[in-house]
Backbone as ProteinMPNN parsed JSONL, in Angstrom:
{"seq_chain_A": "XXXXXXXXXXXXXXXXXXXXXXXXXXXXXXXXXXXXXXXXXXXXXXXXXXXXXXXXXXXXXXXXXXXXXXXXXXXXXXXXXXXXXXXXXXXXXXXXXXXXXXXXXXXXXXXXXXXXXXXXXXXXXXXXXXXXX", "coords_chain_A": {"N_chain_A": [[0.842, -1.185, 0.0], [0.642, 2.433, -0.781], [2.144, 5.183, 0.445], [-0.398, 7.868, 1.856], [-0.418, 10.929, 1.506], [-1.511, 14.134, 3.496], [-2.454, 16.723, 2.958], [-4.361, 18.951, 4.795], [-7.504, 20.809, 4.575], [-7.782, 24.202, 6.321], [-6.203, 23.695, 8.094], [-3.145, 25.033, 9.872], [-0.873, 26.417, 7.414], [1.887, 24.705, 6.519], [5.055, 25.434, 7.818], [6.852, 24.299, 6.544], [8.92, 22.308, 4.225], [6.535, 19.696, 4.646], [4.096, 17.379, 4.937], [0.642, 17.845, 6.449], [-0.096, 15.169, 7.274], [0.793, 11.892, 7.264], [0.462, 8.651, 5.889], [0.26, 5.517, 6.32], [-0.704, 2.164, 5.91], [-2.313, 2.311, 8.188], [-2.023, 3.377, 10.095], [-1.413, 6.702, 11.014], [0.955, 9.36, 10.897], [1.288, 12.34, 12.714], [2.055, 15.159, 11.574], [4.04, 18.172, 13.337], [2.325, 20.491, 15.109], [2.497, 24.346, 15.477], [1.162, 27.134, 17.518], [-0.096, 28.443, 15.841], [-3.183, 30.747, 15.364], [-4.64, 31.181, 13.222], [-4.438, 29.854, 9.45], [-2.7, 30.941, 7.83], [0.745, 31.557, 7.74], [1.246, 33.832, 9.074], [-0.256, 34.621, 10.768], [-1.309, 35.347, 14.431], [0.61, 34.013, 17.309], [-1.045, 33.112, 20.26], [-0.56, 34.472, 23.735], [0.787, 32.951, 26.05], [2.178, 29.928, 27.626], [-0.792, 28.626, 28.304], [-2.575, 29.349, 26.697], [-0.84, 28.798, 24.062], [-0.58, 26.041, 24.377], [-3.231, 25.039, 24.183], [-4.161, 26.046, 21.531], [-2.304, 24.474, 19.937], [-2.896, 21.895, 20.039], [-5.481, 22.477, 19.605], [-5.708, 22.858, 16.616], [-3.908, 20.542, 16.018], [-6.353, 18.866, 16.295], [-7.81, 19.495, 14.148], [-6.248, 18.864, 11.775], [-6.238, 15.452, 12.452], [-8.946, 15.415, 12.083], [-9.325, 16.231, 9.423], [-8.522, 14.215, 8.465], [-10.667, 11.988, 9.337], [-10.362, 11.392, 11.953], [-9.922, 11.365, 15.473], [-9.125, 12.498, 18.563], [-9.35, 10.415, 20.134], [-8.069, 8.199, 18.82], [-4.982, 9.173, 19.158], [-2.017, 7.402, 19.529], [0.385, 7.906, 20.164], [2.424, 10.774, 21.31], [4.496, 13.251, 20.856], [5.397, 16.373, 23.106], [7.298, 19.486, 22.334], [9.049, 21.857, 24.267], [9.424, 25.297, 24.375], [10.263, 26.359, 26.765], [11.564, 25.141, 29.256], [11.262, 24.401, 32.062], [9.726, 26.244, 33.373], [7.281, 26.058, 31.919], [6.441, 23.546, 32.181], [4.718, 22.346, 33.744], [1.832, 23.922, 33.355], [1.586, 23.515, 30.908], [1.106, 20.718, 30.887], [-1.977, 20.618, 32.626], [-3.0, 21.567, 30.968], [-3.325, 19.971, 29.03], [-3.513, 17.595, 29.543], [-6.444, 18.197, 29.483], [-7.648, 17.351, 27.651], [-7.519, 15.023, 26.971], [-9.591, 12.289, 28.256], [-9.106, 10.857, 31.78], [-7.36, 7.638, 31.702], [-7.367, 6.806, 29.564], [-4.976, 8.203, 28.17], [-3.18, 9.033, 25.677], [0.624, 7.568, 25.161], [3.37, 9.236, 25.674], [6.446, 11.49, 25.09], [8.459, 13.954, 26.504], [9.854, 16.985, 25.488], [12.674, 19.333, 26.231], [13.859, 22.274, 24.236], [15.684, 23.973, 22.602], [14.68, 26.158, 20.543], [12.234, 26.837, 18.728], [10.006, 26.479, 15.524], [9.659, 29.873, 14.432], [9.381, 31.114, 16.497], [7.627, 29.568, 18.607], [6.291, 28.444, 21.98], [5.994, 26.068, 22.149], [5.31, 22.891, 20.83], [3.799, 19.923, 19.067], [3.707, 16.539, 18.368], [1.837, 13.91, 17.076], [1.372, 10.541, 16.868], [-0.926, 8.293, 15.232], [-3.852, 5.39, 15.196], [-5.636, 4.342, 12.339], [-8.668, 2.844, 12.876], [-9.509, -0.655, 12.803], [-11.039, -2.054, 9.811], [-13.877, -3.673, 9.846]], "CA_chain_A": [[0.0, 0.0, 0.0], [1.778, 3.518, -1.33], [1.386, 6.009, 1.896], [-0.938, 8.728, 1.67], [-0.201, 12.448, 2.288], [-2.76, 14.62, 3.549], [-2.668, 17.888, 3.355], [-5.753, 19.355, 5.537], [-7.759, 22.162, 4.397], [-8.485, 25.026, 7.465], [-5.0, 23.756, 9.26], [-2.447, 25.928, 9.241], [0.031, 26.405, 6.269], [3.123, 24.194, 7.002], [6.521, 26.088, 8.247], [8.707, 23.766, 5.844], [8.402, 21.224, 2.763], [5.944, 18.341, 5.037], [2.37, 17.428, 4.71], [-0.306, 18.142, 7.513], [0.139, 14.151, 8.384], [1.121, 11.06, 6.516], [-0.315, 7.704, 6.609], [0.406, 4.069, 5.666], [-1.495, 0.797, 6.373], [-3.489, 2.394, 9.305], [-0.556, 4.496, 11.092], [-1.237, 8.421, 10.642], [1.763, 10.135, 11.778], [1.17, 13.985, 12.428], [3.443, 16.607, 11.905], [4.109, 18.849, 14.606], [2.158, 21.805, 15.153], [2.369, 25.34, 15.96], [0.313, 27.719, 17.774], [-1.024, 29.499, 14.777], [-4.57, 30.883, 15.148], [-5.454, 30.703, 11.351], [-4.102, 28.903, 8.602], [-1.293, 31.681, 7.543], [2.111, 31.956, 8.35], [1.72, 35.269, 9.58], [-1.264, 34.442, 11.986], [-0.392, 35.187, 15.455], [0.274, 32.832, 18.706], [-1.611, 33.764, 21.387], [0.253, 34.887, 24.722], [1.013, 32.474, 27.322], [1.735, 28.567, 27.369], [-1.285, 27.794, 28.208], [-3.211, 29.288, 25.501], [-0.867, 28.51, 23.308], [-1.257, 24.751, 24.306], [-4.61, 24.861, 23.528], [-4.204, 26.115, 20.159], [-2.011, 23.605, 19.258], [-4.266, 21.136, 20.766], [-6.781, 22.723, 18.646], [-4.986, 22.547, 15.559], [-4.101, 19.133, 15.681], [-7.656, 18.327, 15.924], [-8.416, 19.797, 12.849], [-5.226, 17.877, 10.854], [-6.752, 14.51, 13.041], [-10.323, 15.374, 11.698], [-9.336, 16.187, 8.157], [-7.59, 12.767, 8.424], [-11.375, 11.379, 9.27], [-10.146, 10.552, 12.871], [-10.259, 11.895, 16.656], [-8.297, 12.187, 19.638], [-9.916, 8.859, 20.894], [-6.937, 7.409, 18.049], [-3.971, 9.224, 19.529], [-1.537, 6.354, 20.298], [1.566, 8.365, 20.864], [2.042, 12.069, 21.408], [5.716, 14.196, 21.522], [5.975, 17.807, 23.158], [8.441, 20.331, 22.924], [8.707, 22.922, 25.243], [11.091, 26.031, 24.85], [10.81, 26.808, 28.627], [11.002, 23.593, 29.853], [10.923, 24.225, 33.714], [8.708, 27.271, 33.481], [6.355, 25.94, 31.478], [5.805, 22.107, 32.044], [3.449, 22.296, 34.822], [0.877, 24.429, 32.974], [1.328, 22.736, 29.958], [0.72, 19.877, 31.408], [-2.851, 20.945, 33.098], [-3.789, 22.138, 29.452], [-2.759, 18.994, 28.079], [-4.762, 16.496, 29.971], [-7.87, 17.993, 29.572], [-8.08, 17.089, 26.424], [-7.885, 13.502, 26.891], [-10.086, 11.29, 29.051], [-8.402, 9.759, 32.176], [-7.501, 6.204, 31.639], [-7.47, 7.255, 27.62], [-4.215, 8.985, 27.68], [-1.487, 8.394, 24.603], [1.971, 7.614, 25.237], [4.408, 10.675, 25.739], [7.735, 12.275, 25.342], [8.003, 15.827, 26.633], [11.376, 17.387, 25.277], [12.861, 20.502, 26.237], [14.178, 22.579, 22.887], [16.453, 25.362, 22.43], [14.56, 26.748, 19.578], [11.028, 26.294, 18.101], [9.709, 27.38, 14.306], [8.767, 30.936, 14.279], [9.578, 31.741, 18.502], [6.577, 29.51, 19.55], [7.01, 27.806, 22.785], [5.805, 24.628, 22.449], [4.679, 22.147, 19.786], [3.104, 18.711, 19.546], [2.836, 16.121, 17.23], [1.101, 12.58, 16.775], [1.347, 8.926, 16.019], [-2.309, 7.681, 15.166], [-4.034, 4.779, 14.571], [-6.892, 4.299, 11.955], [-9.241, 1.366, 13.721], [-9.901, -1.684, 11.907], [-12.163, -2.053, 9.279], [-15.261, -4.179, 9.809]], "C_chain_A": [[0.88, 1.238, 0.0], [1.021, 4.327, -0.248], [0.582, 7.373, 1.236], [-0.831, 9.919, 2.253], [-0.831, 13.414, 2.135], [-1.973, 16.005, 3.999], [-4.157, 18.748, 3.438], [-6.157, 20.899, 5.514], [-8.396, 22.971, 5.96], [-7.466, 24.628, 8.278], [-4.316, 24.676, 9.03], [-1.065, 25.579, 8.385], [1.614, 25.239, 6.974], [4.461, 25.083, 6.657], [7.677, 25.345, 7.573], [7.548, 22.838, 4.734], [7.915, 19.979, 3.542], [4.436, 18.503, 4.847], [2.092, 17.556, 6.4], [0.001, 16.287, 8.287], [0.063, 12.664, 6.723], [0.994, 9.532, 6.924], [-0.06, 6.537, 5.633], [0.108, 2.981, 6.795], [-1.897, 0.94, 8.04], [-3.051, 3.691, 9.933], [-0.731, 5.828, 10.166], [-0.047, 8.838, 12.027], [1.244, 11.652, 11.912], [2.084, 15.208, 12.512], [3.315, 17.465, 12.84], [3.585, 19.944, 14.255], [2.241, 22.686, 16.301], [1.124, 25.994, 16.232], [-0.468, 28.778, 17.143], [-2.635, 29.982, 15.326], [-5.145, 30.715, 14.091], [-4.474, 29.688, 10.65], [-2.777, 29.92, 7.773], [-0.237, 31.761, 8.6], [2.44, 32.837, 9.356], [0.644, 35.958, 10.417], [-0.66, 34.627, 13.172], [-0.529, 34.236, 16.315], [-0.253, 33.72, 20.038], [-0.805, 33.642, 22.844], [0.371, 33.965, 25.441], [0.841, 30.987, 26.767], [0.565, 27.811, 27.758], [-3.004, 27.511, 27.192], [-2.703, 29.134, 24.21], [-0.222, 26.289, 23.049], [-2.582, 24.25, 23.965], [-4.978, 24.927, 22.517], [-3.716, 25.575, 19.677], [-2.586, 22.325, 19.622], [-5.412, 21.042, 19.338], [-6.636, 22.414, 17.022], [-4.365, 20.932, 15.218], [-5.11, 18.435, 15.828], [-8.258, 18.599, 14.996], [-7.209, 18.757, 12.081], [-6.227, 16.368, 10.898], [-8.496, 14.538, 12.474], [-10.278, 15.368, 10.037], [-8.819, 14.507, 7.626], [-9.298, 11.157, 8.721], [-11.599, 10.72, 10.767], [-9.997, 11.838, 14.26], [-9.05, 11.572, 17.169], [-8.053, 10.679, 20.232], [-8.975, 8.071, 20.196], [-5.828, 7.587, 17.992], [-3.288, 7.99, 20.393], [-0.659, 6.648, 21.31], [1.375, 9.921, 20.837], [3.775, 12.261, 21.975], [5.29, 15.869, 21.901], [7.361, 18.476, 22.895], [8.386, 21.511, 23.389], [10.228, 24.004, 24.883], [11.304, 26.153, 26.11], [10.241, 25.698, 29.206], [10.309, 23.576, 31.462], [9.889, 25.38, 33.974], [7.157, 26.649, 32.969], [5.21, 24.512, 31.152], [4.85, 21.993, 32.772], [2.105, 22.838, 34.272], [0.522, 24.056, 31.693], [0.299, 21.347, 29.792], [-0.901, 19.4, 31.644], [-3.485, 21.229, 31.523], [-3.956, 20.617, 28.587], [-3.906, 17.936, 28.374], [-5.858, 16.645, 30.041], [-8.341, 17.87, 28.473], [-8.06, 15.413, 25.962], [-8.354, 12.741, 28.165], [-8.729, 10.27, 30.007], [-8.664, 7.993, 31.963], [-7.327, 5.724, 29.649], [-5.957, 8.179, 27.179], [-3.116, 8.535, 26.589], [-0.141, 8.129, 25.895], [2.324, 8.635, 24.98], [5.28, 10.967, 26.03], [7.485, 13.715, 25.485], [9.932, 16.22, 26.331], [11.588, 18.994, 25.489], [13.921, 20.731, 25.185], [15.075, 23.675, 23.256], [16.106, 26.492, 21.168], [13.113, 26.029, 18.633], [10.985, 27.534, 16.588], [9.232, 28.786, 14.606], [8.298, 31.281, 15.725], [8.485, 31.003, 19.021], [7.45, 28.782, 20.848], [6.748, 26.805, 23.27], [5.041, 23.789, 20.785], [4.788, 20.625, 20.005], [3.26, 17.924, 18.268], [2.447, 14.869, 17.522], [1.424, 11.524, 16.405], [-0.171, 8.559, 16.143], [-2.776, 6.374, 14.527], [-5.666, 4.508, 13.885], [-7.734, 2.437, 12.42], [-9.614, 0.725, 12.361], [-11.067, -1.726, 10.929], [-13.263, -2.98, 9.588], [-15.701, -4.47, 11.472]], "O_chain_A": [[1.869, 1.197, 0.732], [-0.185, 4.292, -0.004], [0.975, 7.843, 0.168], [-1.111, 10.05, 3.444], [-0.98, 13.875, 1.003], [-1.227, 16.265, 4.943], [-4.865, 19.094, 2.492], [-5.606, 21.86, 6.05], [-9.295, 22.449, 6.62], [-7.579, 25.12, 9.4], [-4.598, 25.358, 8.045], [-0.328, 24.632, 8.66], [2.068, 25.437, 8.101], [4.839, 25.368, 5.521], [8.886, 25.49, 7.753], [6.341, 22.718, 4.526], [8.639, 19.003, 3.346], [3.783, 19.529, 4.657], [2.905, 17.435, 7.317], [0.242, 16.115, 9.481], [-0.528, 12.661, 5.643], [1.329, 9.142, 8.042], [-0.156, 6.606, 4.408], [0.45, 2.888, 7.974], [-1.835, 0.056, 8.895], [-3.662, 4.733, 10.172], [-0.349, 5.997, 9.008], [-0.053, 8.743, 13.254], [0.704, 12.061, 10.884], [2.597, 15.902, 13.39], [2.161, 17.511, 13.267], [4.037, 20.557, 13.288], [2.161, 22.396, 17.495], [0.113, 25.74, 15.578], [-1.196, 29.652, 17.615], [-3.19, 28.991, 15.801], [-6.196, 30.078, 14.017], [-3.835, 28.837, 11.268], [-1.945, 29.296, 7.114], [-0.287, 31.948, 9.816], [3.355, 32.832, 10.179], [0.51, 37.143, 10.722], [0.489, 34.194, 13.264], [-1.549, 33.548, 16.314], [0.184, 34.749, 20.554], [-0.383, 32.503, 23.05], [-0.725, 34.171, 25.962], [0.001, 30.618, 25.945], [0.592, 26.583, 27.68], [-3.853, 26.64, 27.001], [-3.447, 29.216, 23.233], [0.24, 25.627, 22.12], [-2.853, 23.135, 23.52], [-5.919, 24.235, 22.129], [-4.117, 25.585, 18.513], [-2.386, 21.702, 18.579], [-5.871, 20.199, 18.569], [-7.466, 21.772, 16.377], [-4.489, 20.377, 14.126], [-4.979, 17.249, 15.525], [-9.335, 18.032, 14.81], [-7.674, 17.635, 11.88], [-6.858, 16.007, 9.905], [-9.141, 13.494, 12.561], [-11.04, 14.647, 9.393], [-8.857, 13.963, 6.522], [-9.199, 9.955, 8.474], [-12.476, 9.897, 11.028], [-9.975, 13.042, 14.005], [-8.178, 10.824, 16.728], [-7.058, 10.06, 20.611], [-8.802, 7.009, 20.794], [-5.136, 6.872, 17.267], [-3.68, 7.598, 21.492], [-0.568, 6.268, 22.477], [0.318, 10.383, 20.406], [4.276, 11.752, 22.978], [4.879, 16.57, 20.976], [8.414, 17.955, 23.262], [7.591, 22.293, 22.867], [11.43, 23.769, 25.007], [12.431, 26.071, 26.598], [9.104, 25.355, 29.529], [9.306, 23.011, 31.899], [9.206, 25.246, 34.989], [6.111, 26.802, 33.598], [4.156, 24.316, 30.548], [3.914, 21.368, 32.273], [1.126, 22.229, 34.702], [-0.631, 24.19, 31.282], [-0.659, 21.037, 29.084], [-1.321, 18.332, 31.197], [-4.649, 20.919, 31.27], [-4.703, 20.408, 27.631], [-4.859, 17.576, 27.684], [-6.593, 15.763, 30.485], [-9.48, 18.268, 28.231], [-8.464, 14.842, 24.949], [-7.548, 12.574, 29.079], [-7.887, 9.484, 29.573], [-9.698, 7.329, 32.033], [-7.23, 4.722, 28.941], [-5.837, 8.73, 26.085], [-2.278, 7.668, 26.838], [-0.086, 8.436, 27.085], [1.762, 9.226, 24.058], [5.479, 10.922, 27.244], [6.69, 14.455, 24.905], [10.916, 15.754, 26.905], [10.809, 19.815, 25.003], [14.791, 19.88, 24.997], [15.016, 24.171, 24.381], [16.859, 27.403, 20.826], [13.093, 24.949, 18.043], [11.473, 28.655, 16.44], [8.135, 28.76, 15.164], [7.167, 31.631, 16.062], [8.055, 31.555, 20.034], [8.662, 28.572, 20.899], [7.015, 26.431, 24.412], [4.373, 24.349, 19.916], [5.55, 20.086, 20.807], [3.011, 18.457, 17.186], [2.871, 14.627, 18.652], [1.912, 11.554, 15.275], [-0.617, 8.545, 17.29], [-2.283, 6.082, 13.437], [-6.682, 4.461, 14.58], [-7.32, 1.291, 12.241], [-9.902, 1.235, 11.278], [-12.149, -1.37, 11.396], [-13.983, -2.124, 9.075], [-16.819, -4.903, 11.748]]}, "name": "protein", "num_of_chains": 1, "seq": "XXXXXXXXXXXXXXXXXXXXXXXXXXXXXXXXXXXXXXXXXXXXXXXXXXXXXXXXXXXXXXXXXXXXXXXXXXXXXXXXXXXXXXXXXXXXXXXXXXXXXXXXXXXXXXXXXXXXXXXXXXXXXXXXXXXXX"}
């Protein structure tokens, strides 16, 4: 099966040459997003990590929906944090309320020295599409 690469209308524009999320024989990976508010480059991030955990949150639920699929199919899940010790705790709190205890992915949290375009955190996905019948 030749993988399929989705690029998702109403996400925002991708910051380099990758698709919105790329997918072979079930496995959607998702590229990492930023805290864009719209779908341009030159959209802004909203102030503070823990609205702009939410917007990338939010934003990978649109990629994950254009893809036909939900949170409920996050397997795995990476962060990166520019301010690691400042900002893991509130991240954190933002993070889990977006997935059901007892429902949470797998997770690496990495602290960065440098995110696309000054944000200060980004996320991305391993997903799986459920079985057919």
């Amino acid at each position: 099966m030749s993988p399929l690469f989705h690029m998702i209308a109403g996400a925002p524009d991708p910051v380099a040459p990758f698709s919105h999320a790329v997918e072979a024989e079930g496995w959607v990976f998702v590229t990492g997003q930023m805290p864009f508010t719209g779908t341009s480059l030159d959209a802004p991030y909203p102030e503070g990590i823990e609205a702009q955990t939410r917007q990338v949150m939010h934003n990978l639920q649109t990629v994950l929906a254009g893809c036909g699929l939900g949170l409920e199919h996050v397997l795995q899940a990476r962060v990166y944090l520019l301010h690691f010790d400042a900002d893991y705790a509130a991240m954190n709190a933002v993070y889990a309320s977006f997935f059901a205890p007892g429902r949470r992915p797998a997770r690496t949290c990495i602290g960065v020295t440098g995110l696309a375009k000054g944000a200060r955190i980004e996320i991305d996905f391993v997903a799986r599409r459920p079985a057919a019948g």
